[in-house]
Amino acid sequence: MNKPDLIEGETASAKSLGELNGQAQHCKRCDLYKHATQTVFGEGPEQADVVLVGEQPGDREDVVGRPFVGPAGAILNASLIMAGIDRDRCYITNTVKHFKSTQRGKRRLHSKPNAGEIQRCSWWLRSELKLIEPKIIVALGGTAAAHLRGKTFGLPRTAA
Ligand code: SF4
């Protein structure tokens, strides 16, 4: 795929992932920041060949501030080991950077981000991909796959 296809649309002016992460910590592009603990930005090397993209942080990730450290992270880790892929060499992120949840008693249940929230947050994912320029992007789940295959990124249908 051509690199320009990865970054179709506006991106942040940050020169590094660290700077981009710092900007994202103050993001108010949609309302999800109001009910989450913190922005959960992507992590991994800026030179990563492989970028893994999930839907959004879960309850555990929201508290810890890192992607894929909860139950979904355990499944991902096991899958990567089975596939012979070193997690530390991948960049792992989410389509949406704040945890969206519904309160049920003392529990916070996962709530799917809507199209508007995904669209607004795609600013950050586009910016991450612009800096990393990965060879491979892997969508972890339907939300990421649908988004990456959509017009925002202009990816070919075989990419997700
Ligand atoms: S979900 Fe994304 S766009 Fe919305 S406030 Fe959080 S970082 Fe910003």
PDB file of C-alpha atoms and ligand atoms in Angstrom:
ATOM      1  CA  MET A   1       0.000   0.000   0.000  1.00  0.00           C
ATOM      2  CA  ASN A   2       1.196   3.551  -0.583  1.00  0.00           C
ATOM      3  CA  LYS A   3       2.192   5.542   2.488  1.00  0.00           C
ATOM      4  CA  PRO A   4      -0.070   8.510   1.670  1.00  0.00           C
ATOM      5  CA  ASP A   5      -3.063   6.143   1.967  1.00  0.00           C
ATOM      6  CA  LEU A   6      -2.210   5.626   5.633  1.00  0.00           C
ATOM      7  CA  ILE A   7      -2.430   9.266   6.566  1.00  0.00           C
ATOM      8  CA  GLU A   8      -5.295  10.559   4.477  1.00  0.00           C
ATOM      9  CA  GLY A   9      -6.741  13.444   6.452  1.00  0.00           C
ATOM     10  CA  GLU A  10      -5.335  15.932   8.929  1.00  0.00           C
ATOM     11  CA  THR A  11      -2.774  14.931  11.523  1.00  0.00           C
ATOM     12  CA  ALA A  12      -1.095  16.488  14.550  1.00  0.00           C
ATOM     13  CA  SER A  13       2.131  18.463  14.173  1.00  0.00           C
ATOM     14  CA  ALA A  14       4.035  16.366  16.742  1.00  0.00           C
ATOM     15  CA  LYS A  15       7.525  15.255  15.696  1.00  0.00           C
ATOM     16  CA  SER A  16       7.634  12.144  17.897  1.00  0.00           C
ATOM     17  CA  LEU A  17       5.306   9.648  19.515  1.00  0.00           C
ATOM     18  CA  GLY A  18       6.240  11.028  22.928  1.00  0.00           C
ATOM     19  CA  GLU A  19       5.197  14.522  21.898  1.00  0.00           C
ATOM     20  CA  LEU A  20       2.027  13.151  20.323  1.00  0.00           C
ATOM     21  CA  ASN A  21       1.190  11.221  23.488  1.00  0.00           C
ATOM     22  CA  GLY A  22       1.675  14.393  25.516  1.00  0.00           C
ATOM     23  CA  GLN A  23      -0.780  16.243  23.280  1.00  0.00           C
ATOM     24  CA  ALA A  24      -3.326  13.420  23.474  1.00  0.00           C
ATOM     25  CA  GLN A  25      -3.303  13.492  27.277  1.00  0.00           C
ATOM     26  CA  HIS A  26      -5.180  16.809  27.077  1.00  0.00           C
ATOM     27  CA  CYS A  27      -7.565  15.851  24.269  1.00  0.00           C
ATOM     28  CA  LYS A  28     -11.165  17.052  24.444  1.00  0.00           C
ATOM     29  CA  ARG A  29     -12.117  16.380  20.843  1.00  0.00           C
ATOM     30  CA  CYS A  30     -15.126  14.366  22.041  1.00  0.00           C
ATOM     31  CA  ASP A  31     -16.880  13.853  25.396  1.00  0.00           C
ATOM     32  CA  LEU A  32     -15.304  10.515  26.310  1.00  0.00           C
ATOM     33  CA  TYR A  33     -12.528  12.135  28.338  1.00  0.00           C
ATOM     34  CA  LYS A  34     -15.117  13.356  30.867  1.00  0.00           C
ATOM     35  CA  HIS A  35     -15.865   9.910  32.286  1.00  0.00           C
ATOM     36  CA  ALA A  36     -12.551   8.113  31.798  1.00  0.00           C
ATOM     37  CA  THR A  37      -9.529   8.147  34.098  1.00  0.00           C
ATOM     38  CA  GLN A  38      -6.972   9.091  31.471  1.00  0.00           C
ATOM     39  CA  THR A  39      -6.009   8.958  27.819  1.00  0.00           C
ATOM     40  CA  VAL A  40      -4.623   5.527  27.019  1.00  0.00           C
ATOM     41  CA  PHE A  41      -2.215   6.172  24.184  1.00  0.00           C
ATOM     42  CA  GLY A  42      -0.403   3.607  22.070  1.00  0.00           C
ATOM     43  CA  GLU A  43       2.947   2.172  23.125  1.00  0.00           C
ATOM     44  CA  GLY A  44       5.863   0.570  21.353  1.00  0.00           C
ATOM     45  CA  PRO A  45       8.811   1.537  19.171  1.00  0.00           C
ATOM     46  CA  GLU A  46       8.475   4.347  16.644  1.00  0.00           C
ATOM     47  CA  GLN A  47      10.340   2.105  14.166  1.00  0.00           C
ATOM     48  CA  ALA A  48       7.838  -0.769  14.541  1.00  0.00           C
ATOM     49  CA  ASP A  49       7.066  -2.700  11.360  1.00  0.00           C
ATOM     50  CA  VAL A  50       3.794  -3.952  12.831  1.00  0.00           C
ATOM     51  CA  VAL A  51       1.027  -1.870  14.379  1.00  0.00           C
ATOM     52  CA  LEU A  52      -1.790  -3.613  16.261  1.00  0.00           C
ATOM     53  CA  VAL A  53      -5.014  -1.626  16.566  1.00  0.00           C
ATOM     54  CA  GLY A  54      -7.805  -2.478  19.008  1.00  0.00           C
ATOM     55  CA  GLU A  55     -11.129  -0.776  19.626  1.00  0.00           C
ATOM     56  CA  GLN A  56     -10.625   1.139  22.849  1.00  0.00           C
ATOM     57  CA  PRO A  57      -9.029   0.700  26.289  1.00  0.00           C
ATOM     58  CA  GLY A  58     -10.916  -1.448  28.768  1.00  0.00           C
ATOM     59  CA  ASP A  59     -11.530  -0.943  32.460  1.00  0.00           C
ATOM     60  CA  ARG A  60      -8.056  -2.153  33.480  1.00  0.00           C
ATOM     61  CA  GLU A  61      -6.289  -0.168  30.770  1.00  0.00           C
ATOM     62  CA  ASP A  62      -8.168   2.950  31.837  1.00  0.00           C
ATOM     63  CA  VAL A  63      -6.810   2.603  35.374  1.00  0.00           C
ATOM     64  CA  VAL A  64      -3.263   1.608  34.425  1.00  0.00           C
ATOM     65  CA  GLY A  65      -2.944   3.958  31.444  1.00  0.00           C
ATOM     66  CA  ARG A  66      -1.511   1.375  29.048  1.00  0.00           C
ATOM     67  CA  PRO A  67      -3.150  -0.501  26.134  1.00  0.00           C
ATOM     68  CA  PHE A  68      -3.918  -4.231  26.294  1.00  0.00           C
ATOM     69  CA  VAL A  69      -2.907  -4.939  29.896  1.00  0.00           C
ATOM     70  CA  GLY A  70      -6.284  -6.401  30.966  1.00  0.00           C
ATOM     71  CA  PRO A  71      -8.064  -9.622  29.965  1.00  0.00           C
ATOM     72  CA  ALA A  72      -7.918  -8.776  26.249  1.00  0.00           C
ATOM     73  CA  GLY A  73      -4.220  -8.098  26.669  1.00  0.00           C
ATOM     74  CA  ALA A  74      -3.699 -11.566  28.130  1.00  0.00           C
ATOM     75  CA  ILE A  75      -5.360 -13.101  25.074  1.00  0.00           C
ATOM     76  CA  LEU A  76      -3.296 -10.898  22.779  1.00  0.00           C
ATOM     77  CA  ASN A  77      -0.057 -11.865  24.559  1.00  0.00           C
ATOM     78  CA  ALA A  78      -0.871 -15.561  24.234  1.00  0.00           C
ATOM     79  CA  SER A  79      -1.742 -15.122  20.553  1.00  0.00           C
ATOM     80  CA  LEU A  80       1.488 -13.262  19.843  1.00  0.00           C
ATOM     81  CA  ILE A  81       3.543 -15.948  21.577  1.00  0.00           C
ATOM     82  CA  MET A  82       1.786 -18.642  19.546  1.00  0.00           C
ATOM     83  CA  ALA A  83       2.507 -16.665  16.366  1.00  0.00           C
ATOM     84  CA  GLY A  84       6.163 -16.141  17.350  1.00  0.00           C
ATOM     85  CA  ILE A  85       5.787 -12.352  17.426  1.00  0.00           C
ATOM     86  CA  ASP A  86       7.627 -10.246  20.013  1.00  0.00           C
ATOM     87  CA  ARG A  87       5.105  -7.839  21.553  1.00  0.00           C
ATOM     88  CA  ASP A  88       7.902  -5.398  22.397  1.00  0.00           C
ATOM     89  CA  ARG A  89       8.678  -4.977  18.692  1.00  0.00           C
ATOM     90  CA  CYS A  90       5.065  -4.065  17.851  1.00  0.00           C
ATOM     91  CA  TYR A  91       3.314  -0.770  18.354  1.00  0.00           C
ATOM     92  CA  ILE A  92       0.009  -1.378  20.123  1.00  0.00           C
ATOM     93  CA  THR A  93      -2.772   1.148  20.144  1.00  0.00           C
ATOM     94  CA  ASN A  94      -6.525   1.626  19.932  1.00  0.00           C
ATOM     95  CA  THR A  95      -8.946   3.273  17.535  1.00  0.00           C
ATOM     96  CA  VAL A  96     -10.354   5.321  20.434  1.00  0.00           C
ATOM     97  CA  LYS A  97      -8.075   6.459  23.256  1.00  0.00           C
ATOM     98  CA  HIS A  98     -10.546   6.853  26.127  1.00  0.00           C
ATOM     99  CA  PHE A  99     -12.530   4.092  27.838  1.00  0.00           C
ATOM    100  CA  LYS A 100     -16.259   4.363  27.158  1.00  0.00           C
ATOM    101  CA  SER A 101     -18.354   2.604  29.765  1.00  0.00           C
ATOM    102  CA  THR A 102     -21.763   2.251  31.330  1.00  0.00           C
ATOM    103  CA  GLN A 103     -22.021   2.133  35.116  1.00  0.00           C
ATOM    104  CA  ARG A 104     -23.840  -0.968  36.481  1.00  0.00           C
ATOM    105  CA  GLY A 105     -23.690  -0.865  40.246  1.00  0.00           C
ATOM    106  CA  LYS A 106     -20.007  -0.793  41.117  1.00  0.00           C
ATOM    107  CA  ARG A 107     -18.963  -2.170  37.741  1.00  0.00           C
ATOM    108  CA  ARG A 108     -18.066  -0.233  34.618  1.00  0.00           C
ATOM    109  CA  LEU A 109     -19.189  -2.166  31.578  1.00  0.00           C
ATOM    110  CA  HIS A 110     -17.640  -1.677  28.147  1.00  0.00           C
ATOM    111  CA  SER A 111     -19.727   0.494  25.833  1.00  0.00           C
ATOM    112  CA  LYS A 112     -19.042   0.671  22.108  1.00  0.00           C
ATOM    113  CA  PRO A 113     -17.822   4.033  20.788  1.00  0.00           C
ATOM    114  CA  ASN A 114     -20.133   5.619  18.245  1.00  0.00           C
ATOM    115  CA  ALA A 115     -19.223   6.733  14.742  1.00  0.00           C
ATOM    116  CA  GLY A 116     -18.691  10.347  15.779  1.00  0.00           C
ATOM    117  CA  GLU A 117     -16.333   9.421  18.610  1.00  0.00           C
ATOM    118  CA  ILE A 118     -14.364   7.120  16.326  1.00  0.00           C
ATOM    119  CA  GLN A 119     -14.146   9.795  13.664  1.00  0.00           C
ATOM    120  CA  ARG A 120     -12.908  12.440  16.087  1.00  0.00           C
ATOM    121  CA  CYS A 121     -10.359  10.126  17.656  1.00  0.00           C
ATOM    122  CA  SER A 122      -9.041   8.960  14.285  1.00  0.00           C
ATOM    123  CA  TRP A 123      -6.948  12.155  14.381  1.00  0.00           C
ATOM    124  CA  TRP A 124      -4.648  10.429  16.882  1.00  0.00           C
ATOM    125  CA  LEU A 125      -4.458   7.090  15.084  1.00  0.00           C
ATOM    126  CA  ARG A 126      -3.689   8.825  11.795  1.00  0.00           C
ATOM    127  CA  SER A 127      -0.972  10.810  13.548  1.00  0.00           C
ATOM    128  CA  GLU A 128       0.539   7.670  15.094  1.00  0.00           C
ATOM    129  CA  LEU A 129       0.601   5.922  11.706  1.00  0.00           C
ATOM    130  CA  LYS A 130       2.124   8.961  10.030  1.00  0.00           C
ATOM    131  CA  LEU A 131       5.068   8.891  12.453  1.00  0.00           C
ATOM    132  CA  ILE A 132       5.541   5.112  12.469  1.00  0.00           C
ATOM    133  CA  GLU A 133       4.901   4.317   8.788  1.00  0.00           C
ATOM    134  CA  PRO A 134       4.428   0.591   9.554  1.00  0.00           C
ATOM    135  CA  LYS A 135       4.664  -2.182   6.997  1.00  0.00           C
ATOM    136  CA  ILE A 136       1.741  -4.070   8.487  1.00  0.00           C
ATOM    137  CA  ILE A 137      -1.383  -2.926  10.331  1.00  0.00           C
ATOM    138  CA  VAL A 138      -3.403  -5.559  12.165  1.00  0.00           C
ATOM    139  CA  ALA A 139      -6.942  -4.764  13.269  1.00  0.00           C
ATOM    140  CA  LEU A 140      -7.869  -6.446  16.549  1.00  0.00           C
ATOM    141  CA  GLY A 141     -11.640  -6.720  16.333  1.00  0.00           C
ATOM    142  CA  GLY A 142     -14.496  -5.434  14.253  1.00  0.00           C
ATOM    143  CA  THR A 143     -14.418  -1.762  15.219  1.00  0.00           C
ATOM    144  CA  ALA A 144     -10.772  -1.313  14.262  1.00  0.00           C
ATOM    145  CA  ALA A 145     -11.207  -3.378  11.107  1.00  0.00           C
ATOM    146  CA  ALA A 146     -14.240  -1.391   9.989  1.00  0.00           C
ATOM    147  CA  HIS A 147     -12.490   1.889  10.676  1.00  0.00           C
ATOM    148  CA  LEU A 148      -9.229   0.949   8.983  1.00  0.00           C
ATOM    149  CA  ARG A 149     -11.107  -0.306   5.945  1.00  0.00           C
ATOM    150  CA  GLY A 150     -13.185   2.834   5.751  1.00  0.00           C
ATOM    151  CA  LYS A 151     -12.655   6.043   3.911  1.00  0.00           C
ATOM    152  CA  THR A 152     -10.757   7.743   6.730  1.00  0.00           C
ATOM    153  CA  PHE A 153      -7.645   5.782   5.953  1.00  0.00           C
ATOM    154  CA  GLY A 154      -8.406   4.722   2.404  1.00  0.00           C
ATOM    155  CA  LEU A 155      -6.878   1.274   2.970  1.00  0.00           C
ATOM    156  CA  PRO A 156      -7.434  -1.552   0.516  1.00  0.00           C
ATOM    157  CA  ARG A 157      -9.943  -4.117   1.776  1.00  0.00           C
ATOM    158  CA  THR A 158      -7.209  -6.718   2.249  1.00  0.00           C
ATOM    159  CA  ALA A 159      -5.426  -4.531   4.833  1.00  0.00           C
ATOM    160  CA  ALA A 160      -7.549  -5.235   7.881  1.00  0.00           C
TER     161      ALA A 160
HETATM  162  S1  SF4 B   1     -11.747   9.499  22.846  1.00  0.00           S
HETATM  163 FE1  SF4 B   1     -10.150  10.329  21.514  1.00  0.00          FE
HETATM  164  S2  SF4 B   1     -11.070  12.155  20.595  1.00  0.00           S
HETATM  165 FE2  SF4 B   1     -12.321  11.632  22.392  1.00  0.00          FE
HETATM  166  S3  SF4 B   1     -11.421  12.847  24.045  1.00  0.00           S
HETATM  167 FE3  SF4 B   1     -10.428  10.832  24.090  1.00  0.00          FE
HETATM  168  S4  SF4 B   1      -8.557  11.071  22.892  1.00  0.00           S
HETATM  169 FE4  SF4 B   1      -9.900  12.789  22.413  1.00  0.00          FE
END
